[in-house]
PDB file of C-alpha atoms in Angstrom:
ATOM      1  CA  UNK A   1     -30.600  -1.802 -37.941  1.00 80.00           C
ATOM      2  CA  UNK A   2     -28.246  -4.374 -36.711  1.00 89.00           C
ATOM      3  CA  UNK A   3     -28.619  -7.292 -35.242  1.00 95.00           C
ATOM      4  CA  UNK A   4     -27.154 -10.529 -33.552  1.00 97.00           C
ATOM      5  CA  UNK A   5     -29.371 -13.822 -33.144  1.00 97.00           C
ATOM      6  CA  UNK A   6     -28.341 -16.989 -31.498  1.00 98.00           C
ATOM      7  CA  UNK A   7     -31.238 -19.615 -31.460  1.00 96.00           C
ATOM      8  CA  UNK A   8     -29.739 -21.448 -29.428  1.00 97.00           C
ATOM      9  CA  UNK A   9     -29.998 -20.383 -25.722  1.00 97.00           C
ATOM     10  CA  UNK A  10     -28.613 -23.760 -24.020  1.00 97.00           C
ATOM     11  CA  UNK A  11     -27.019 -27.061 -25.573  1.00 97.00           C
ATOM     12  CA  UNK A  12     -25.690 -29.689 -23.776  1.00 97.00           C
ATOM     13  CA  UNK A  13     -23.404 -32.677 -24.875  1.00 97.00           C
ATOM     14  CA  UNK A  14     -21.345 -35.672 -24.239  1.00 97.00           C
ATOM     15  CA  UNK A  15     -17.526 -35.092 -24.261  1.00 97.00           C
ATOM     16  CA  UNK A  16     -16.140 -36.032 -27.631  1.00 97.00           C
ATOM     17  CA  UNK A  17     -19.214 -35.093 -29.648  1.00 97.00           C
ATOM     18  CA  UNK A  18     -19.367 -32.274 -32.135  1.00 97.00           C
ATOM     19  CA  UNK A  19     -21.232 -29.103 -31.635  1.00 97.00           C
ATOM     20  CA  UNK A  20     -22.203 -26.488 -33.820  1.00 98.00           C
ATOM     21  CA  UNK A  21     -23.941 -22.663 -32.659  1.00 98.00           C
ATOM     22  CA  UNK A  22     -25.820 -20.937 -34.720  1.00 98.00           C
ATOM     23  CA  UNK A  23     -25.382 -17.285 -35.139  1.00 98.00           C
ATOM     24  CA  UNK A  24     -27.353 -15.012 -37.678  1.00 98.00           C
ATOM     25  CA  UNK A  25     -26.810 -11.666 -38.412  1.00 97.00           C
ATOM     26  CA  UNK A  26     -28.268  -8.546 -39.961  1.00 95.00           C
ATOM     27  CA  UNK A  27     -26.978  -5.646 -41.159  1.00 92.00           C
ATOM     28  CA  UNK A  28     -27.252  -3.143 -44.678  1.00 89.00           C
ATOM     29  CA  UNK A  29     -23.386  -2.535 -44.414  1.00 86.00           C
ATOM     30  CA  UNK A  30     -20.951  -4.305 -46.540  1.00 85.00           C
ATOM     31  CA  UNK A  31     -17.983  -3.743 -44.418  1.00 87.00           C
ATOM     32  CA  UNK A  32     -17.936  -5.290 -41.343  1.00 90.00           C
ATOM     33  CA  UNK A  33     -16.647  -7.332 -38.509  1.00 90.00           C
ATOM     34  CA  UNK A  34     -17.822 -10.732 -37.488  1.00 93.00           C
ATOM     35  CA  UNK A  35     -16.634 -12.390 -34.040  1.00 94.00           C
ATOM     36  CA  UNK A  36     -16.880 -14.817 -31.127  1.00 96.00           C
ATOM     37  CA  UNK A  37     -16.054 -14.887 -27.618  1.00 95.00           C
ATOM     38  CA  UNK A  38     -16.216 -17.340 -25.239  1.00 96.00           C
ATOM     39  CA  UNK A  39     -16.878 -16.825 -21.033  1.00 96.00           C
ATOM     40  CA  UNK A  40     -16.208 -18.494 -18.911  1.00 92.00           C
ATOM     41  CA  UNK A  41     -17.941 -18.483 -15.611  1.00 88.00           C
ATOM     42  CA  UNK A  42     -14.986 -15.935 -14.486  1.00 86.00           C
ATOM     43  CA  UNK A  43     -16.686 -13.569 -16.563  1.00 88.00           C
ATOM     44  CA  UNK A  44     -14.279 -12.421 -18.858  1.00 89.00           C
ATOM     45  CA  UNK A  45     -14.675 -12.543 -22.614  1.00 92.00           C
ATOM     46  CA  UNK A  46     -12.089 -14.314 -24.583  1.00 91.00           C
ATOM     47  CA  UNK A  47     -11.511 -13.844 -28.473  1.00 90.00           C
ATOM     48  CA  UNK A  48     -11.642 -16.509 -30.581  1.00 92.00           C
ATOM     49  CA  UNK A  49     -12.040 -15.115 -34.102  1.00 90.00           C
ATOM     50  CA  UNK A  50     -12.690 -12.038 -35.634  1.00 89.00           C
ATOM     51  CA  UNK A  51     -13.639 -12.208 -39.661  1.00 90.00           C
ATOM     52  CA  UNK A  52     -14.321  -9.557 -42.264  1.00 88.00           C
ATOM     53  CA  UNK A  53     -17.171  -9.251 -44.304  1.00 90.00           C
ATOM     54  CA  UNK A  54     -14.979  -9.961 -47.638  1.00 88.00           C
ATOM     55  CA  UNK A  55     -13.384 -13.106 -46.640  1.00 85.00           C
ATOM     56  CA  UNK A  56     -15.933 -16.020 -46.841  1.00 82.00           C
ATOM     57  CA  UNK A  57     -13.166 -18.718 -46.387  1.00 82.00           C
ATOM     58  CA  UNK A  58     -13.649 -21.359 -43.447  1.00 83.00           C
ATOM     59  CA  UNK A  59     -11.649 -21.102 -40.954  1.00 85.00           C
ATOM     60  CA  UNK A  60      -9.866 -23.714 -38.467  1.00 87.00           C
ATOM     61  CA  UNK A  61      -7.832 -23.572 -35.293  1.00 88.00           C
ATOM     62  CA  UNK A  62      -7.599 -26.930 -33.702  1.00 92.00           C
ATOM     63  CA  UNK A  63     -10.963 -28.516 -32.706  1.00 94.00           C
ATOM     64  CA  UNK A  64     -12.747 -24.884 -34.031  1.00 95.00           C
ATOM     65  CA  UNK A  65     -14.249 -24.173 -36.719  1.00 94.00           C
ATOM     66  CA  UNK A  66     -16.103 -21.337 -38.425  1.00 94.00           C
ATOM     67  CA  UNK A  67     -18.336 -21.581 -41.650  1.00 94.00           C
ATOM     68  CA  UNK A  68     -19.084 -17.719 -42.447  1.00 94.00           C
ATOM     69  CA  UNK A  69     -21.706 -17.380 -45.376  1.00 94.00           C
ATOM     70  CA  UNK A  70     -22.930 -14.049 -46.765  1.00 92.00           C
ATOM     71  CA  UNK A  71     -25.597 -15.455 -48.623  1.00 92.00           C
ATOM     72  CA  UNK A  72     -27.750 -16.700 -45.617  1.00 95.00           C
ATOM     73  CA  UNK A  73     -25.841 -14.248 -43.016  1.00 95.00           C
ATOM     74  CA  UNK A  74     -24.461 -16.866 -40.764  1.00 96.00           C
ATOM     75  CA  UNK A  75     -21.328 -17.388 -39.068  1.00 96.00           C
ATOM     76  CA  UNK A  76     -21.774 -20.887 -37.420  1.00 96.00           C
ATOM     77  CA  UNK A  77     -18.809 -22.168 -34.898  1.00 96.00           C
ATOM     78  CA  UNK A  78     -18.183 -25.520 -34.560  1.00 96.00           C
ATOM     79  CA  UNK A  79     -16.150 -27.589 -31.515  1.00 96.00           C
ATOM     80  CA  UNK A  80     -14.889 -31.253 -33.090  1.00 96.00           C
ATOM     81  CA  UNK A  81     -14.712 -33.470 -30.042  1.00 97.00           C
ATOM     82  CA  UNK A  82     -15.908 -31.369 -27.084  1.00 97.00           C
ATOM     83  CA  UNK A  83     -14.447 -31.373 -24.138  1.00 97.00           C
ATOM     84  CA  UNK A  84     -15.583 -30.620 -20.928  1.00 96.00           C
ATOM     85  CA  UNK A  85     -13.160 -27.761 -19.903  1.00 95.00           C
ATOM     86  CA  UNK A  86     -15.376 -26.189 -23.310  1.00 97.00           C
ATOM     87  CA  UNK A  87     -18.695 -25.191 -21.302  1.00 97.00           C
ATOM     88  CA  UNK A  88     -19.275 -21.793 -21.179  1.00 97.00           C
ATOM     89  CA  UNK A  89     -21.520 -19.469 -22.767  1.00 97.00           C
ATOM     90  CA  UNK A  90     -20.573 -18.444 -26.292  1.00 98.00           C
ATOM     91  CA  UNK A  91     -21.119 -14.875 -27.961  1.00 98.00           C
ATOM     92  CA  UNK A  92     -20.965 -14.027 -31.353  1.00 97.00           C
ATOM     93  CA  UNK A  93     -21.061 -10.308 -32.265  1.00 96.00           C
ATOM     94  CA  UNK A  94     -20.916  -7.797 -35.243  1.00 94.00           C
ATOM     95  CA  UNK A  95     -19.173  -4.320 -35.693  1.00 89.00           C
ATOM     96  CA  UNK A  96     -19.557  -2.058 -38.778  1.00 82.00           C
ATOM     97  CA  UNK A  97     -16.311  -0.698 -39.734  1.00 72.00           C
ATOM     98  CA  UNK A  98     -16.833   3.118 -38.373  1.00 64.00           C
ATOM     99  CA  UNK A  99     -16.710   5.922 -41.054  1.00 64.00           C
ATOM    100  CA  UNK A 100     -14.743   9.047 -39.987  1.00 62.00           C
ATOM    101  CA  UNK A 101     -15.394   9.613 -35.549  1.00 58.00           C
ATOM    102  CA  UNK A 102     -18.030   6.922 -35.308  1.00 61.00           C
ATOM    103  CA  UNK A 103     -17.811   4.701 -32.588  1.00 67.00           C
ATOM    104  CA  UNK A 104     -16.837   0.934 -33.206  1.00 72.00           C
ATOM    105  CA  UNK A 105     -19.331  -0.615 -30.982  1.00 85.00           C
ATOM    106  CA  UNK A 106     -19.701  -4.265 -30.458  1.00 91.00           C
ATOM    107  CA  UNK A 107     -23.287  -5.816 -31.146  1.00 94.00           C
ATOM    108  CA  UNK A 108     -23.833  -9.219 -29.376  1.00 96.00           C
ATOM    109  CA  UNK A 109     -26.109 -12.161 -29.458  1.00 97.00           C
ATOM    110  CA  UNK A 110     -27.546 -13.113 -26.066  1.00 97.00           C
ATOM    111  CA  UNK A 111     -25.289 -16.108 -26.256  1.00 97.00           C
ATOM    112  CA  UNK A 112     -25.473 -19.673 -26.140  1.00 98.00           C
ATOM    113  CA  UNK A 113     -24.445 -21.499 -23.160  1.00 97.00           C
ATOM    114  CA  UNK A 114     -22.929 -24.803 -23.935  1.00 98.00           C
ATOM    115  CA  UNK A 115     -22.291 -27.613 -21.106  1.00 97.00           C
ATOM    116  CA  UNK A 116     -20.198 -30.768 -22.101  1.00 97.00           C
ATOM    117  CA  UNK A 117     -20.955 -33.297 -19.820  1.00 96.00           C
ATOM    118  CA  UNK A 118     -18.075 -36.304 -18.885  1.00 95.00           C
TER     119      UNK A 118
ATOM    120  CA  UNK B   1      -4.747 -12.795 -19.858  1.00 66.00           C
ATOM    121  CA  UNK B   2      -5.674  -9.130 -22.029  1.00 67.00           C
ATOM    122  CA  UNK B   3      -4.022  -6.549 -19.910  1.00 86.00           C
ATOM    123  CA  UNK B   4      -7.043  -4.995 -19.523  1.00 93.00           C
ATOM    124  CA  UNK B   5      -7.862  -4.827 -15.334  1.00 95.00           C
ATOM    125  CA  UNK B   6     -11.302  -3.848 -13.732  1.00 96.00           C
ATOM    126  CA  UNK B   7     -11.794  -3.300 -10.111  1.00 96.00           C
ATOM    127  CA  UNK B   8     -13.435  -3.991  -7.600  1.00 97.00           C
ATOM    128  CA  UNK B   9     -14.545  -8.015  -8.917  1.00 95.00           C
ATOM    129  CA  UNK B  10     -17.858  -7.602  -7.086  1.00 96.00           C
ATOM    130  CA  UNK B  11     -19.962  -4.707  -5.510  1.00 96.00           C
ATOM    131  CA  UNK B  12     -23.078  -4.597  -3.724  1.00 98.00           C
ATOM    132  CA  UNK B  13     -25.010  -1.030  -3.225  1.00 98.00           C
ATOM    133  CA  UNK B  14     -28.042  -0.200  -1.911  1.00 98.00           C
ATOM    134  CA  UNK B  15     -30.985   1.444  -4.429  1.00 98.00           C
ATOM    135  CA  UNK B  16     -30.275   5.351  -4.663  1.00 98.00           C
ATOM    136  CA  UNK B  17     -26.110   4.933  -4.024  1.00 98.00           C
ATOM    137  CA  UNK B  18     -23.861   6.005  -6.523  1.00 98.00           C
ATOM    138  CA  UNK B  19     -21.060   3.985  -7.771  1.00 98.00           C
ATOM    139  CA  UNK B  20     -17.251   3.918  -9.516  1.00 98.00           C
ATOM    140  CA  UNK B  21     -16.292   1.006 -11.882  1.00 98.00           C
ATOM    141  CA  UNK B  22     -12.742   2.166 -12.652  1.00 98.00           C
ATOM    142  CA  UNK B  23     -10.881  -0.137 -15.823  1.00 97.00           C
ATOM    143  CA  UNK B  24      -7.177  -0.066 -16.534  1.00 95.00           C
ATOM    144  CA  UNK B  25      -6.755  -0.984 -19.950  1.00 90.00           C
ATOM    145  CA  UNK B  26      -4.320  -2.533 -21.930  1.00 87.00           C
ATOM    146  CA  UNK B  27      -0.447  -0.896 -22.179  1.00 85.00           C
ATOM    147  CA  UNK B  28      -0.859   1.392 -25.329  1.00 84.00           C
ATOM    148  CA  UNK B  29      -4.035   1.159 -25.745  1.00 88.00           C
ATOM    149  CA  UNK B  30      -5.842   5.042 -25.706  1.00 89.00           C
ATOM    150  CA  UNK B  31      -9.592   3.711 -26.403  1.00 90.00           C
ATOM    151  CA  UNK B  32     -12.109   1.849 -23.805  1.00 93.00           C
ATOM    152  CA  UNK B  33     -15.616   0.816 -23.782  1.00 94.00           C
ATOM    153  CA  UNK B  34     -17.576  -0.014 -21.348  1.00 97.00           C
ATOM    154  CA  UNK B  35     -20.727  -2.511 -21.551  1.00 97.00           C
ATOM    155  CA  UNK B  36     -23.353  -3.300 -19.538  1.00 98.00           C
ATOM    156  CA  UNK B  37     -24.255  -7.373 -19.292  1.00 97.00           C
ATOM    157  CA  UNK B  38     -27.341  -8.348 -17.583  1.00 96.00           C
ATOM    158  CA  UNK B  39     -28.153 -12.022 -16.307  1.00 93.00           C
ATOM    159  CA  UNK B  40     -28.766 -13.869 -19.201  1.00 91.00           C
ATOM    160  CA  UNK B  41     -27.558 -11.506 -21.946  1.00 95.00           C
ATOM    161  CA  UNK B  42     -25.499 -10.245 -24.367  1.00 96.00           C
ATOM    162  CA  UNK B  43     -23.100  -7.357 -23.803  1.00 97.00           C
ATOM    163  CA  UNK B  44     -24.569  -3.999 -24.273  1.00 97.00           C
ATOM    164  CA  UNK B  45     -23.014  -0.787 -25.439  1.00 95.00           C
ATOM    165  CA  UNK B  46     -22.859   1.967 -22.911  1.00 97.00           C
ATOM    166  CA  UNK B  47     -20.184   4.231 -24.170  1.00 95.00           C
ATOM    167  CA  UNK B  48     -16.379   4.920 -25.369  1.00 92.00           C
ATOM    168  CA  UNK B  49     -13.983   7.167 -24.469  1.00 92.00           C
ATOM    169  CA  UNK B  50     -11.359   7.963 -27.557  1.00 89.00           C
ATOM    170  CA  UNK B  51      -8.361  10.208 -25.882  1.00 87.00           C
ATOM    171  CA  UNK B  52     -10.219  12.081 -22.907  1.00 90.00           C
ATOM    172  CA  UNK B  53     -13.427  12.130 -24.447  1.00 91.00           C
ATOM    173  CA  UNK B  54     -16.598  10.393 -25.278  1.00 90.00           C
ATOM    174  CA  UNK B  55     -16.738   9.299 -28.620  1.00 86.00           C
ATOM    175  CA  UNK B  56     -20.033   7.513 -28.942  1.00 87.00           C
ATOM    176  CA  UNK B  57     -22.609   6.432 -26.417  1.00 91.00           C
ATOM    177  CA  UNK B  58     -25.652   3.817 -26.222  1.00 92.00           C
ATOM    178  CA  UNK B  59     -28.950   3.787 -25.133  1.00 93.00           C
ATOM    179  CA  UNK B  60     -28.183   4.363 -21.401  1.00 96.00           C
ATOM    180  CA  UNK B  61     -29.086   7.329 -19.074  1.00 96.00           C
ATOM    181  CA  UNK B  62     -27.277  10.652 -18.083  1.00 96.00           C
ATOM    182  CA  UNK B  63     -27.103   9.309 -14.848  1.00 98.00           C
ATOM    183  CA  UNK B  64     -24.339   6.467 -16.681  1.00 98.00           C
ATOM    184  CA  UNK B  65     -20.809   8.833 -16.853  1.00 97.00           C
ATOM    185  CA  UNK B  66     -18.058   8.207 -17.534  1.00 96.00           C
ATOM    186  CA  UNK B  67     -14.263   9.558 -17.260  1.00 96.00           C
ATOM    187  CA  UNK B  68     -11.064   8.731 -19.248  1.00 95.00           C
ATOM    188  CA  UNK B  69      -8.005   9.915 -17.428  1.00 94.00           C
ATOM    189  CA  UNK B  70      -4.465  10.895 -19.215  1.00 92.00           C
ATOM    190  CA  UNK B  71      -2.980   7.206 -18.784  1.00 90.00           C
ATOM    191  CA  UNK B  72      -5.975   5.984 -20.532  1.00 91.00           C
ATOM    192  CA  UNK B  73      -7.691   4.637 -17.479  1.00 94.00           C
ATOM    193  CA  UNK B  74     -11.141   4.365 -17.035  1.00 96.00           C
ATOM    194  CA  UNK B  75     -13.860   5.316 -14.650  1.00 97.00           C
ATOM    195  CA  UNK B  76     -17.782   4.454 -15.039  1.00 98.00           C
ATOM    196  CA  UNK B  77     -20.070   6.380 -12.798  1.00 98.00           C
ATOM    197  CA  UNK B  78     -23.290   5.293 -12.306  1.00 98.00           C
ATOM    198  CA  UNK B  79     -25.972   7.661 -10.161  1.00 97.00           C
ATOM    199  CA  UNK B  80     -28.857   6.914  -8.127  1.00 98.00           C
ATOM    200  CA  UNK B  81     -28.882   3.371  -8.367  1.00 98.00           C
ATOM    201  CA  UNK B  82     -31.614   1.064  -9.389  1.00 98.00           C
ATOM    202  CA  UNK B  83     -31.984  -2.465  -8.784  1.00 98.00           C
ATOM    203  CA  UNK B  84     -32.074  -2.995 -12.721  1.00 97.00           C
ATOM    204  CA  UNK B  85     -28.675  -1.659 -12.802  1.00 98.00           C
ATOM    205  CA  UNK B  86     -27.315  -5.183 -11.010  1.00 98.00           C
ATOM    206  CA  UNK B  87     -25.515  -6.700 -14.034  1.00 98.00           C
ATOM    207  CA  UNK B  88     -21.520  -7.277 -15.090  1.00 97.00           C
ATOM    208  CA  UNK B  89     -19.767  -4.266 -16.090  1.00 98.00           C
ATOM    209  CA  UNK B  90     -17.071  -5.099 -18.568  1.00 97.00           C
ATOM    210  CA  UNK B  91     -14.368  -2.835 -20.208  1.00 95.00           C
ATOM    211  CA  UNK B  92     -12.961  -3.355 -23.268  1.00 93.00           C
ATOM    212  CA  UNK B  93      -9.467  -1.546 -24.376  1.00 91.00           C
ATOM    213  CA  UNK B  94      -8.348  -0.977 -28.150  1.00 86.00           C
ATOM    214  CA  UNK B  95      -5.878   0.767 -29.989  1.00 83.00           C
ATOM    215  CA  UNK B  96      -8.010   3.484 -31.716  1.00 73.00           C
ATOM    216  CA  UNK B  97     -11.532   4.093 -31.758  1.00 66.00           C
ATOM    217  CA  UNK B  98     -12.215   2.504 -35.313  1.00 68.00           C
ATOM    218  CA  UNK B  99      -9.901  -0.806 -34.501  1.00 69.00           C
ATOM    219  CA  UNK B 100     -12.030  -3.867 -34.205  1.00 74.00           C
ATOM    220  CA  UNK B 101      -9.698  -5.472 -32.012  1.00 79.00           C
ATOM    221  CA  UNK B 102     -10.789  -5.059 -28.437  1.00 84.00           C
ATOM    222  CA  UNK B 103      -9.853  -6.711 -25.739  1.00 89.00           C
ATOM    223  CA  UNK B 104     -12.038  -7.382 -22.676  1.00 93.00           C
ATOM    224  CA  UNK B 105     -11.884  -7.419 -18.452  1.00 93.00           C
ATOM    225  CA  UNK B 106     -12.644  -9.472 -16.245  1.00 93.00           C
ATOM    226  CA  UNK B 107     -15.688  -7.361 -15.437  1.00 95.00           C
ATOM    227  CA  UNK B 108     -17.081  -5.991 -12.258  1.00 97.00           C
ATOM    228  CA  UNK B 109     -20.368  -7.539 -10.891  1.00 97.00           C
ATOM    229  CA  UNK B 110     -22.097  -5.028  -9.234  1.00 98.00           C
ATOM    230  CA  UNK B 111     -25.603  -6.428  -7.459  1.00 98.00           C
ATOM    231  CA  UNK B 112     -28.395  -3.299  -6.267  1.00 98.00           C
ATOM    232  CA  UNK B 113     -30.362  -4.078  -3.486  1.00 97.00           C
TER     233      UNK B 113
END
């Protein structure tokens, strides 16, 4: 079976400090998609990064960061000097790449809701 | 912004009703999902349309339908309502039904009462 866990259900910080969420994963596949979204209170689901199960390399865009690692099936995000226009709830989510007509479903954490404080 | 539109924003209906979510997804795009997200949770799989049909569905009801319409537009029906079917309703469009790459609506909160 597959599965998504964030630990982390609420964290709160102080503008400028680093966070890190925690996400987990399970899964027998060897092909597959790793990703997280971010929404805010609007609702809607933003992309942030999508990474496949082959390429282990760290990733940064700006003040994110993702540390994927097959060995303890984590893919960790991390904000360098929050800000406060960062708080929302955070999802990270798995797909299996689909053989032949099977569905590409999404499979989500319950998410971790992050408030940066002023 | 995705390209991906979902109306109505909110909904309320009374327990029993039956409701439309309709979803407008992205130019191009001939694959949508739709997901059911209760307070406090993740996104859940309900089902996907692939080119007119359903191509895959989750552990939801018969009384959860759907329709995908020649444009590629969406429609989720949802029968005899129950107040555990309050929750936001999100579509997500993608260019085939094995691309990864979805993107997501604003979602329609619909609240049973």
């Amino acid at each position: 079976a597959q599965k998504v866990t964030q630990a982390q259900t609420e964290i709160s910080v102080v503008e400028k400090e680093d966070v890190t969420l925690d996400c987990v994963y399970e899964t027998r596949d060897t092909t597959y998609y790793l990703f997280w979204y971010k929404q805010p209170p609007s609702g809607e689901l933003v992309f942030l990064i999508r990474r496949n199960s082959f390429d282990e390399q760290n990733e940064i865009s700006g003040r994110y960061s993702w540390n994927f690692q097959k060995s303890t099936s984590s893919f960790n995000f991390t904000i360098t000097a929050s800000q406060v226009v960062d708080s929302a709830v955070y999802f990270c989510a798995l797909i299996m790449v689909p053989l032949g007509g099977a569905t590409n479903k999404l499979i989500f954490g319950t998410g971790t809701l992050l408030a940066v404080q002023p | 912004e995705t390209g991906v539109t979902q109306s109505p924003t909110h909904l309320i209906k009374t327990r029993g009703q039956q409701v439309t979510l309709r979803c407008s997804s992205q130019s191009g795009h001939n694959t949508v999902s739709w997901y059911q997200q209760a307070l406090g949770q993740g996104p859940q799989f309900i089902f996907q349309y692939y080119r007119e049909e359903e191509n895959g569905r989750g552990n939801f009801p018969p009384r959860f339908s759907g329709l995908q319409f020649p444009n590629y537009s969406s429609e989720l029906n949802v029968n005899a309502l129950e107040l555990d079917d309050s929750a936001l309703y999100l579509c997500a469009s993608s260019l085939g039904h094995t691309n990864t790459e979805a993107f997501f609506g604003q979602g329609t909160r619909l609240t049973v009462v």
